[in-house]
Amino acid sequence: MKEWPLWEVFIRSQHGLAHKHVGSLHAPDAEMAINNARDVYTRRNEGVSIWVVKAADIVASSPGDKVPLFEPANNKVYRHPTFFPMPEEVKNL
Amino acid sequence: MSLYAQQVDTGVTRVQSAEEMSPEERAFQERIDAGIKIEPKDWMPEAYRKTLIRQISQHAHSEIVGQLPEGNWITRAPTLKRKTVLLAKVQDEAGHGLYLYGAAETLGVTRDQLYEDMLAGKLKYSSIFNYPTASWADVGAIGWLVDGAAIMNQIPLCRCSFGPYARAMTRICKEEAFHMRQGYDLMIALSQGTPEQKQMAQEALNRWWWPSLMMFGPPDADSVHSAQSTRWKIKLFSNDELRQRFIDQTVPQAEYLGLTIPDPTLRWNEERGHYDIGDIDWEEFYNVLKGNGPCNRDRLRTRAKAWEEGAWFREALVAHAEKQEQRKANREQAA
């Protein structure tokens, strides 16, 4: 038998927060995926909104590329406010 | 290995030394030693992948088969409140199985394959679920003792080295606390009830005490795969260590209920600061593990029946999804 596709599940835990990945499940279609996600991942009021995305449709960075991919940010410490020492007597900076 | 995943074969006979490791293996071990989680797409030794697939899937199967002993009492729960609580608990077990199959699938296996391997007897589930639930009090004893033992093992696993497994365990542990408490609540009700009810509670404790202690797995000296699993941080405490913690935690709980632990040699050891217990019947443990427990055949038969008799429904849902997809495509073409 053909296996049900895999879906990744994202839940907004409260109004005002972003959706967060919580896990995955199998379902024959998107509607069933939402229904199953409700039963599996929100049995204790964990969410106010659900997204499901077919796992096959997710494009991810590869762990092998980690160093070159994130390197550009590593040598730019001046992007952080702590890079600039401030005189103690000056307030609200 | 212990608990819901027993006797997990790591495929190695002894732990490799740093000199014997390839550069990749050494980097992998250093990452684990530094407490950095391994994620599915990261490089990992084949033995680590295979061990985790076995361990996580055995754990998942245990959740699914574990629905049966308690499911046995849903229709006969004494009150509507107890019935709704038990339904919620058994539903949680299905959810736990699902989180864990999801974690196993990130390692490149499919849930259907893992499930069919379990039905074929190629992958195991915890032997605790091969014991019958003879009375309603067993539902309380399972929540209190079996889920209590499970929590003891699973809380450390929230910190294990494999990210998806650790995250699944975190969700599970939150829910297990409800399972243990509803069980103890049931035991309180029976222990404070009529003499017959208290007797029921005592008999359930008698039935589940020793099998619960066996859940932690064989003594450390006989636990062949533990060293490698410990090195990989997919096992964080030894079988005997966790078993002792469980005993020390549970004895006072039994005292509160006014029930007697079925071990005449049980006594507090002032010097060790722990309870000493009598000998565990490991022959029984290995016998149940081999498939000769009271319910082994029945459990697998029930699971296989549900899987086979539900096949038409799973297929119908796929057919429906395909038809909807086709209709949508036709509409778009026409527009």
Short mmCIF file of C-alpha atoms in Angstrom, two decimals:
data_model
loop_
_atom_site.label_atom_id
_atom_site.label_comp_id
_atom_site.label_asym_id
_atom_site.label_seq_id
_atom_site.Cartn_x
_atom_site.Cartn_y
_atom_site.Cartn_z
CA MET A 1 0.00 0.00 0.00
CA LYS A 2 1.07 3.55 -0.71
CA GLU A 3 2.31 5.24 2.45
CA TRP A 4 0.64 8.46 3.57
CA PRO A 5 2.88 11.48 2.97
CA LEU A 6 4.80 13.06 5.86
CA TRP A 7 3.78 16.54 7.05
CA GLU A 8 5.70 18.91 9.30
CA VAL A 9 3.54 20.64 11.90
CA PHE A 10 3.92 24.23 13.12
CA ILE A 11 1.88 25.63 16.01
CA ARG A 12 1.22 29.17 17.16
CA SER A 13 1.07 28.70 20.91
CA GLN A 14 -0.56 32.06 21.72
CA HIS A 15 -1.78 35.08 19.83
CA GLY A 16 1.12 37.33 18.99
CA LEU A 17 3.77 34.58 18.80
CA ALA A 18 5.22 33.03 15.65
CA HIS A 19 4.40 29.47 14.59
CA LYS A 20 6.99 27.01 15.85
CA HIS A 21 7.89 23.55 14.56
CA VAL A 22 6.54 20.89 16.95
CA GLY A 23 6.94 17.62 15.06
CA SER A 24 5.59 15.66 12.15
CA LEU A 25 2.84 13.23 11.24
CA HIS A 26 1.46 11.22 8.34
CA ALA A 27 -1.84 12.08 6.66
CA PRO A 28 -3.38 11.39 3.24
CA ASP A 29 -4.14 15.08 2.57
CA ALA A 30 -3.79 18.57 4.05
CA GLU A 31 -7.20 18.59 5.69
CA MET A 32 -6.54 15.32 7.51
CA ALA A 33 -3.07 16.58 8.41
CA ILE A 34 -4.63 19.59 10.17
CA ASN A 35 -7.16 17.37 11.95
CA ASN A 36 -4.50 14.90 13.04
CA ALA A 37 -2.20 17.72 14.15
CA ARG A 38 -4.99 19.04 16.35
CA ASP A 39 -5.42 15.61 17.97
CA VAL A 40 -1.72 14.91 18.35
CA TYR A 41 -0.15 18.27 19.15
CA THR A 42 -2.87 20.38 20.82
CA ARG A 43 -4.53 17.99 23.28
CA ARG A 44 -3.79 20.41 26.14
CA ASN A 45 -4.53 23.82 24.63
CA GLU A 46 -1.02 24.13 23.21
CA GLY A 47 -2.11 26.19 20.23
CA VAL A 48 -4.39 28.73 18.59
CA SER A 49 -3.30 28.10 15.00
CA ILE A 50 -1.76 25.23 13.02
CA TRP A 51 0.30 25.15 9.83
CA VAL A 52 1.10 21.90 8.05
CA VAL A 53 3.65 21.64 5.25
CA LYS A 54 4.52 18.55 3.24
CA ALA A 55 7.96 17.50 4.50
CA ALA A 56 9.05 16.93 0.89
CA ASP A 57 8.40 20.62 0.11
CA ILE A 58 10.80 21.93 2.76
CA VAL A 59 14.17 23.11 1.50
CA ALA A 60 16.85 23.04 4.20
CA SER A 61 20.44 24.21 4.40
CA SER A 62 22.89 21.37 4.56
CA PRO A 63 24.91 20.79 7.75
CA GLY A 64 28.11 20.42 5.66
CA ASP A 65 27.70 24.04 4.48
CA LYS A 66 27.43 25.33 8.02
CA VAL A 67 30.81 27.00 8.14
CA PRO A 68 30.72 28.86 4.76
CA LEU A 69 27.00 29.62 5.12
CA PHE A 70 27.24 31.37 8.45
CA GLU A 71 30.80 32.63 8.18
CA PRO A 72 29.83 36.12 6.87
CA ALA A 73 28.15 36.95 10.19
CA ASN A 74 31.05 35.70 12.32
CA ASN A 75 33.51 38.50 11.56
CA LYS A 76 31.04 41.36 11.91
CA VAL A 77 30.95 41.93 15.63
CA TYR A 78 30.24 45.63 14.98
CA ARG A 79 26.67 44.62 14.19
CA HIS A 80 26.06 44.13 17.91
CA PRO A 81 25.39 47.11 20.19
CA THR A 82 27.91 45.77 22.72
CA PHE A 83 30.70 46.50 20.19
CA PHE A 84 30.52 50.18 21.14
CA PRO A 85 31.66 50.96 24.68
CA MET A 86 29.68 53.87 26.08
CA PRO A 87 30.74 56.35 28.77
CA GLU A 88 29.07 55.39 32.02
CA GLU A 89 27.82 58.90 32.82
CA VAL A 90 25.82 59.08 29.57
CA LYS A 91 22.35 57.55 29.98
CA ASN A 92 19.67 56.13 27.68
CA LEU A 93 21.96 54.69 25.01
CA MET B 1 19.20 -0.84 27.39
CA SER B 2 16.28 -0.42 29.66
CA LEU B 3 12.65 0.44 30.03
CA TYR B 4 10.49 0.86 26.96
CA ALA B 5 13.44 -0.13 24.83
CA GLN B 6 14.96 -3.29 26.26
CA GLN B 7 18.18 -4.96 25.29
CA VAL B 8 18.89 -2.68 22.36
CA ASP B 9 21.73 -4.16 20.31
CA THR B 10 24.34 -1.51 19.54
CA GLY B 11 26.04 -3.78 16.99
CA VAL B 12 29.34 -3.42 18.82
CA THR B 13 31.06 -5.78 21.20
CA ARG B 14 33.16 -3.16 22.95
CA VAL B 15 33.64 0.59 23.00
CA GLN B 16 36.15 1.96 20.49
CA SER B 17 39.13 3.92 21.74
CA ALA B 18 39.88 7.35 20.27
CA GLU B 19 42.84 5.88 18.30
CA GLU B 20 40.62 3.32 16.61
CA MET B 21 38.15 5.94 15.41
CA SER B 22 38.18 7.52 11.96
CA PRO B 23 38.54 11.33 11.91
CA GLU B 24 34.78 11.62 11.32
CA GLU B 25 33.98 9.33 14.24
CA ARG B 26 36.32 11.28 16.49
CA ALA B 27 34.71 14.60 15.53
CA PHE B 28 31.31 13.06 16.15
CA GLN B 29 32.29 11.79 19.59
CA GLU B 30 33.84 15.15 20.50
CA ARG B 31 30.61 16.86 19.55
CA ILE B 32 28.63 14.53 21.80
CA ASP B 33 31.14 15.00 24.63
CA ALA B 34 30.70 18.79 24.26
CA GLY B 35 26.95 18.36 24.68
CA ILE B 36 26.05 19.48 21.15
CA LYS B 37 22.97 17.71 19.83
CA ILE B 38 23.12 15.56 16.72
CA GLU B 39 20.46 16.40 14.13
CA PRO B 40 19.18 14.06 11.39
CA LYS B 41 21.21 15.50 8.51
CA ASP B 42 24.49 15.52 10.47
CA TRP B 43 27.06 12.82 9.80
CA MET B 44 26.76 9.94 12.27
CA PRO B 45 28.32 6.47 12.57
CA GLU B 46 26.13 3.78 11.04
CA ALA B 47 26.01 1.93 14.36
CA TYR B 48 24.69 5.06 16.12
CA ARG B 49 21.96 5.42 13.49
CA LYS B 50 20.99 1.75 13.68
CA THR B 51 20.99 1.67 17.48
CA LEU B 52 18.80 4.75 17.63
CA ILE B 53 16.36 3.34 15.08
CA ARG B 54 16.04 0.21 17.22
CA GLN B 55 15.80 2.10 20.49
CA ILE B 56 13.30 4.76 19.34
CA SER B 57 11.13 2.33 17.40
CA GLN B 58 11.00 -0.13 20.32
CA HIS B 59 9.95 2.76 22.46
CA ALA B 60 7.27 3.75 19.92
CA HIS B 61 5.99 0.16 19.66
CA SER B 62 5.79 0.03 23.47
CA GLU B 63 3.51 3.06 23.49
CA ILE B 64 1.21 1.50 20.89
CA VAL B 65 1.12 -2.00 22.40
CA GLY B 66 0.93 -0.33 25.83
CA GLN B 67 -2.54 0.91 24.93
CA LEU B 68 -3.88 -2.64 25.12
CA PRO B 69 -3.63 -3.61 28.81
CA GLU B 70 -5.41 -0.43 29.91
CA GLY B 71 -7.71 -0.23 26.91
CA ASN B 72 -9.04 -3.52 28.26
CA TRP B 73 -10.78 -1.57 31.07
CA ILE B 74 -12.19 1.46 29.24
CA THR B 75 -15.63 -0.06 28.77
CA ARG B 76 -15.74 -1.24 32.38
CA ALA B 77 -14.41 1.83 34.21
CA PRO B 78 -16.46 2.27 37.40
CA THR B 79 -17.43 5.91 36.86
CA LEU B 80 -17.76 8.33 33.96
CA LYS B 81 -14.94 10.42 35.42
CA ARG B 82 -12.55 7.46 35.57
CA LYS B 83 -13.59 6.47 32.07
CA THR B 84 -12.87 9.89 30.53
CA VAL B 85 -9.51 10.04 32.35
CA LEU B 86 -8.55 6.56 31.12
CA LEU B 87 -9.61 7.40 27.56
CA ALA B 88 -7.44 10.53 27.66
CA LYS B 89 -4.51 8.52 28.96
CA VAL B 90 -4.80 5.79 26.34
CA GLN B 91 -5.15 8.48 23.65
CA ASP B 92 -1.93 10.06 24.95
CA GLU B 93 -0.12 6.74 24.46
CA ALA B 94 -1.08 6.80 20.77
CA GLY B 95 0.29 10.35 20.62
CA HIS B 96 3.53 9.28 22.28
CA GLY B 97 3.91 6.47 19.77
CA LEU B 98 3.39 8.98 16.99
CA TYR B 99 6.00 11.48 18.27
CA LEU B 100 8.49 8.64 18.53
CA TYR B 101 7.81 7.13 15.10
CA GLY B 102 8.30 10.68 13.80
CA ALA B 103 11.69 10.91 15.55
CA ALA B 104 12.72 7.47 14.17
CA GLU B 105 11.70 8.45 10.64
CA THR B 106 14.20 11.32 10.64
CA LEU B 107 16.86 8.56 10.56
CA GLY B 108 15.76 7.33 7.14
CA VAL B 109 13.22 4.60 7.89
CA THR B 110 9.47 4.62 7.35
CA ARG B 111 6.85 4.20 10.02
CA ASP B 112 4.98 1.52 8.09
CA GLN B 113 8.17 -0.53 7.77
CA LEU B 114 8.95 -0.20 11.48
CA TYR B 115 5.39 -1.14 12.35
CA GLU B 116 5.39 -4.18 10.10
CA ASP B 117 8.73 -5.28 11.54
CA MET B 118 7.16 -5.12 15.01
CA LEU B 119 4.15 -7.16 13.86
CA ALA B 120 6.53 -9.70 12.34
CA GLY B 121 8.32 -9.99 15.70
CA LYS B 122 11.55 -8.52 14.30
CA LEU B 123 11.40 -5.44 16.52
CA LYS B 124 10.46 -5.67 20.18
CA TYR B 125 8.35 -3.65 22.58
CA SER B 126 8.66 -3.50 26.36
CA SER B 127 7.86 -6.85 27.94
CA ILE B 128 5.88 -5.14 30.73
CA PHE B 129 2.94 -4.98 28.32
CA ASN B 130 2.84 -8.75 28.05
CA TYR B 131 1.26 -8.95 31.49
CA PRO B 132 -2.54 -9.01 31.80
CA THR B 133 -4.72 -6.48 33.63
CA ALA B 134 -6.74 -8.78 35.84
CA SER B 135 -8.74 -6.16 37.74
CA TRP B 136 -9.65 -2.48 37.65
CA ALA B 137 -6.98 -1.84 40.27
CA ASP B 138 -4.34 -2.84 37.70
CA VAL B 139 -5.16 0.39 35.83
CA GLY B 140 -4.11 2.31 38.94
CA ALA B 141 -1.02 0.16 39.49
CA ILE B 142 0.09 0.66 35.87
CA GLY B 143 -0.21 4.45 36.08
CA TRP B 144 1.56 4.57 39.42
CA LEU B 145 4.30 1.95 38.86
CA VAL B 146 4.75 1.39 35.13
CA ASP B 147 4.40 5.04 34.14
CA GLY B 148 6.38 6.00 37.24
CA ALA B 149 9.23 3.73 36.14
CA ALA B 150 8.95 5.08 32.60
CA ILE B 151 9.27 8.69 33.81
CA MET B 152 12.36 7.74 35.82
CA ASN B 153 14.03 6.57 32.61
CA GLN B 154 12.60 9.18 30.27
CA ILE B 155 13.46 12.38 32.10
CA PRO B 156 17.21 11.84 31.49
CA LEU B 157 16.45 11.01 27.84
CA CYS B 158 15.17 14.58 27.38
CA ARG B 159 18.92 15.40 27.41
CA CYS B 160 20.04 12.60 25.08
CA SER B 161 22.35 13.37 22.16
CA PHE B 162 19.88 12.98 19.29
CA GLY B 163 17.79 16.16 18.86
CA PRO B 164 14.49 14.69 17.55
CA TYR B 165 14.48 11.96 20.25
CA ALA B 166 15.24 14.48 23.01
CA ARG B 167 12.44 16.78 21.82
CA ALA B 168 9.93 13.93 21.62
CA MET B 169 10.87 12.85 25.14
CA THR B 170 10.32 16.36 26.46
CA ARG B 171 6.73 16.35 25.18
CA ILE B 172 6.16 12.84 26.48
CA CYS B 173 7.47 13.55 29.98
CA LYS B 174 5.07 16.46 30.43
CA GLU B 175 2.16 14.14 29.68
CA GLU B 176 3.46 11.16 31.66
CA ALA B 177 3.20 13.16 34.87
CA PHE B 178 -0.58 13.14 34.35
CA HIS B 179 -0.50 9.38 33.78
CA MET B 180 1.34 8.66 36.99
CA ARG B 181 -0.84 10.93 39.08
CA GLN B 182 -4.14 9.58 37.78
CA GLY B 183 -2.84 6.09 38.64
CA TYR B 184 -1.86 7.04 42.17
CA ASP B 185 -5.17 8.88 42.60
CA LEU B 186 -6.95 5.66 41.66
CA MET B 187 -4.83 3.70 44.15
CA ILE B 188 -5.68 6.22 46.90
CA ALA B 189 -9.39 5.84 46.18
CA LEU B 190 -9.19 2.04 46.38
CA SER B 191 -6.89 1.99 49.43
CA GLN B 192 -9.22 4.27 51.34
CA GLY B 193 -12.31 2.36 50.19
CA THR B 194 -13.90 -0.84 51.47
CA PRO B 195 -11.66 -3.71 52.70
CA GLU B 196 -12.41 -5.49 49.40
CA GLN B 197 -11.28 -2.46 47.41
CA LYS B 198 -8.10 -2.17 49.46
CA GLN B 199 -7.48 -5.87 48.86
CA MET B 200 -7.84 -5.26 45.12
CA ALA B 201 -5.23 -2.49 45.33
CA GLN B 202 -2.86 -4.78 47.28
CA GLU B 203 -3.23 -7.59 44.77
CA ALA B 204 -2.53 -5.21 41.88
CA LEU B 205 0.63 -4.01 43.65
CA ASN B 206 1.63 -7.65 44.15
CA ARG B 207 1.20 -8.32 40.43
CA TRP B 208 3.01 -5.22 39.12
CA TRP B 209 5.84 -4.65 41.61
CA TRP B 210 8.38 -7.14 40.28
CA PRO B 211 7.62 -6.66 36.57
CA SER B 212 8.01 -2.88 37.14
CA LEU B 213 11.47 -3.42 38.64
CA MET B 214 12.39 -5.62 35.67
CA MET B 215 11.48 -2.76 33.33
CA PHE B 216 14.84 -1.16 34.14
CA GLY B 217 16.59 -4.04 32.42
CA PRO B 218 19.15 -6.61 33.60
CA PRO B 219 21.76 -5.77 36.27
CA ASP B 220 24.56 -3.53 35.05
CA ALA B 221 27.04 -6.42 35.06
CA ASP B 222 24.93 -8.24 32.43
CA SER B 223 24.01 -5.22 30.36
CA VAL B 224 26.21 -5.75 27.32
CA HIS B 225 25.36 -2.75 25.16
CA SER B 226 25.23 -0.12 27.88
CA ALA B 227 28.81 1.11 27.62
CA GLN B 228 28.53 2.17 23.97
CA SER B 229 25.07 3.70 24.47
CA THR B 230 26.37 5.65 27.45
CA ARG B 231 29.31 6.92 25.39
CA TRP B 232 26.85 8.11 22.73
CA LYS B 233 24.65 9.72 25.40
CA ILE B 234 21.56 7.81 24.37
CA LYS B 235 21.64 6.17 27.79
CA LEU B 236 22.41 8.47 30.69
CA PHE B 237 22.13 6.38 33.84
CA SER B 238 22.71 2.69 34.48
CA ASN B 239 19.88 0.19 34.88
CA ASP B 240 20.66 -0.45 38.55
CA GLU B 241 20.97 3.24 39.35
CA LEU B 242 17.53 4.05 37.93
CA ARG B 243 15.98 0.95 39.50
CA GLN B 244 17.28 2.00 42.93
CA ARG B 245 15.90 5.52 42.51
CA PHE B 246 12.52 4.07 41.57
CA ILE B 247 12.48 1.77 44.62
CA ASP B 248 13.48 4.60 46.97
CA GLN B 249 10.76 6.81 45.52
CA THR B 250 8.02 4.17 45.50
CA VAL B 251 8.32 2.52 48.93
CA PRO B 252 7.11 5.62 50.85
CA GLN B 253 4.27 6.01 48.33
CA ALA B 254 3.14 2.45 49.07
CA GLU B 255 3.39 3.19 52.81
CA TYR B 256 1.08 6.18 52.40
CA LEU B 257 -1.47 3.92 50.74
CA GLY B 258 -1.15 1.44 53.62
CA LEU B 259 -0.12 -1.25 51.14
CA THR B 260 2.70 -3.77 51.53
CA ILE B 261 5.46 -4.15 48.95
CA PRO B 262 5.48 -7.89 48.08
CA ASP B 263 9.09 -8.41 49.17
CA PRO B 264 9.66 -9.74 52.72
CA THR B 265 13.36 -8.89 52.51
CA LEU B 266 12.79 -5.23 51.64
CA ARG B 267 14.44 -2.97 54.21
CA TRP B 268 16.01 0.44 54.59
CA ASN B 269 19.80 0.29 54.53
CA GLU B 270 20.97 3.12 56.74
CA GLU B 271 24.56 2.78 55.59
CA ARG B 272 23.79 2.99 51.86
CA GLY B 273 20.93 5.45 52.31
CA HIS B 274 18.82 3.22 50.05
CA TYR B 275 16.33 0.39 50.28
CA ASP B 276 17.67 -3.14 49.81
CA ILE B 277 15.43 -5.56 47.93
CA GLY B 278 15.26 -9.32 47.41
CA ASP B 279 16.40 -11.14 44.28
CA ILE B 280 14.68 -10.33 41.01
CA ASP B 281 13.62 -13.39 39.01
CA TRP B 282 15.59 -12.68 35.83
CA GLU B 283 14.60 -16.02 34.38
CA GLU B 284 11.03 -14.73 34.21
CA PHE B 285 12.24 -11.53 32.54
CA TYR B 286 14.14 -13.38 29.79
CA ASN B 287 11.29 -15.78 29.33
CA VAL B 288 8.79 -12.95 28.73
CA LEU B 289 11.33 -11.24 26.46
CA LYS B 290 11.60 -14.43 24.41
CA GLY B 291 7.86 -14.33 23.77
CA ASN B 292 6.57 -16.60 26.50
CA GLY B 293 4.88 -14.05 28.76
CA PRO B 294 1.20 -14.37 29.62
CA CYS B 295 0.02 -12.12 26.75
CA ASN B 296 2.79 -11.95 24.10
CA ARG B 297 0.85 -13.73 21.37
CA ASP B 298 -2.41 -12.01 22.19
CA ARG B 299 -0.86 -8.53 22.06
CA LEU B 300 0.68 -9.07 18.63
CA ARG B 301 -2.44 -10.75 17.30
CA THR B 302 -4.58 -7.79 18.43
CA ARG B 303 -2.22 -5.26 16.85
CA ALA B 304 -1.97 -7.24 13.59
CA LYS B 305 -5.76 -7.54 13.40
CA ALA B 306 -6.26 -3.79 13.81
CA TRP B 307 -3.58 -3.09 11.20
CA GLU B 308 -5.02 -5.51 8.66
CA GLU B 309 -8.66 -4.69 9.23
CA GLY B 310 -7.93 -0.97 9.00
CA ALA B 311 -6.09 -1.30 5.67
CA TRP B 312 -9.21 -0.65 3.55
CA PHE B 313 -9.81 2.58 5.45
CA ARG B 314 -6.25 3.85 5.06
CA GLU B 315 -6.44 3.04 1.35
CA ALA B 316 -9.83 4.76 0.98
CA LEU B 317 -8.41 7.96 2.47
CA VAL B 318 -5.59 7.90 -0.07
CA ALA B 319 -8.08 7.30 -2.91
CA HIS B 320 -10.19 10.22 -1.67
CA ALA B 321 -7.15 12.51 -1.48
CA GLU B 322 -6.10 11.53 -5.00
CA LYS B 323 -9.60 12.13 -6.36
CA GLN B 324 -9.74 15.60 -4.77
CA GLU B 325 -6.32 16.38 -6.20
CA GLN B 326 -7.44 15.27 -9.66
CA ARG B 327 -10.64 17.33 -9.50
CA LYS B 328 -8.69 20.38 -8.49
CA ALA B 329 -6.31 19.88 -11.41
CA ASN B 330 -9.25 19.48 -13.82
CA ARG B 331 -10.87 22.67 -12.55
CA GLU B 332 -7.65 24.60 -12.96
CA GLN B 333 -7.24 23.27 -16.47
CA ALA B 334 -10.80 24.27 -17.41
CA ALA B 335 -10.41 27.78 -16.00
#
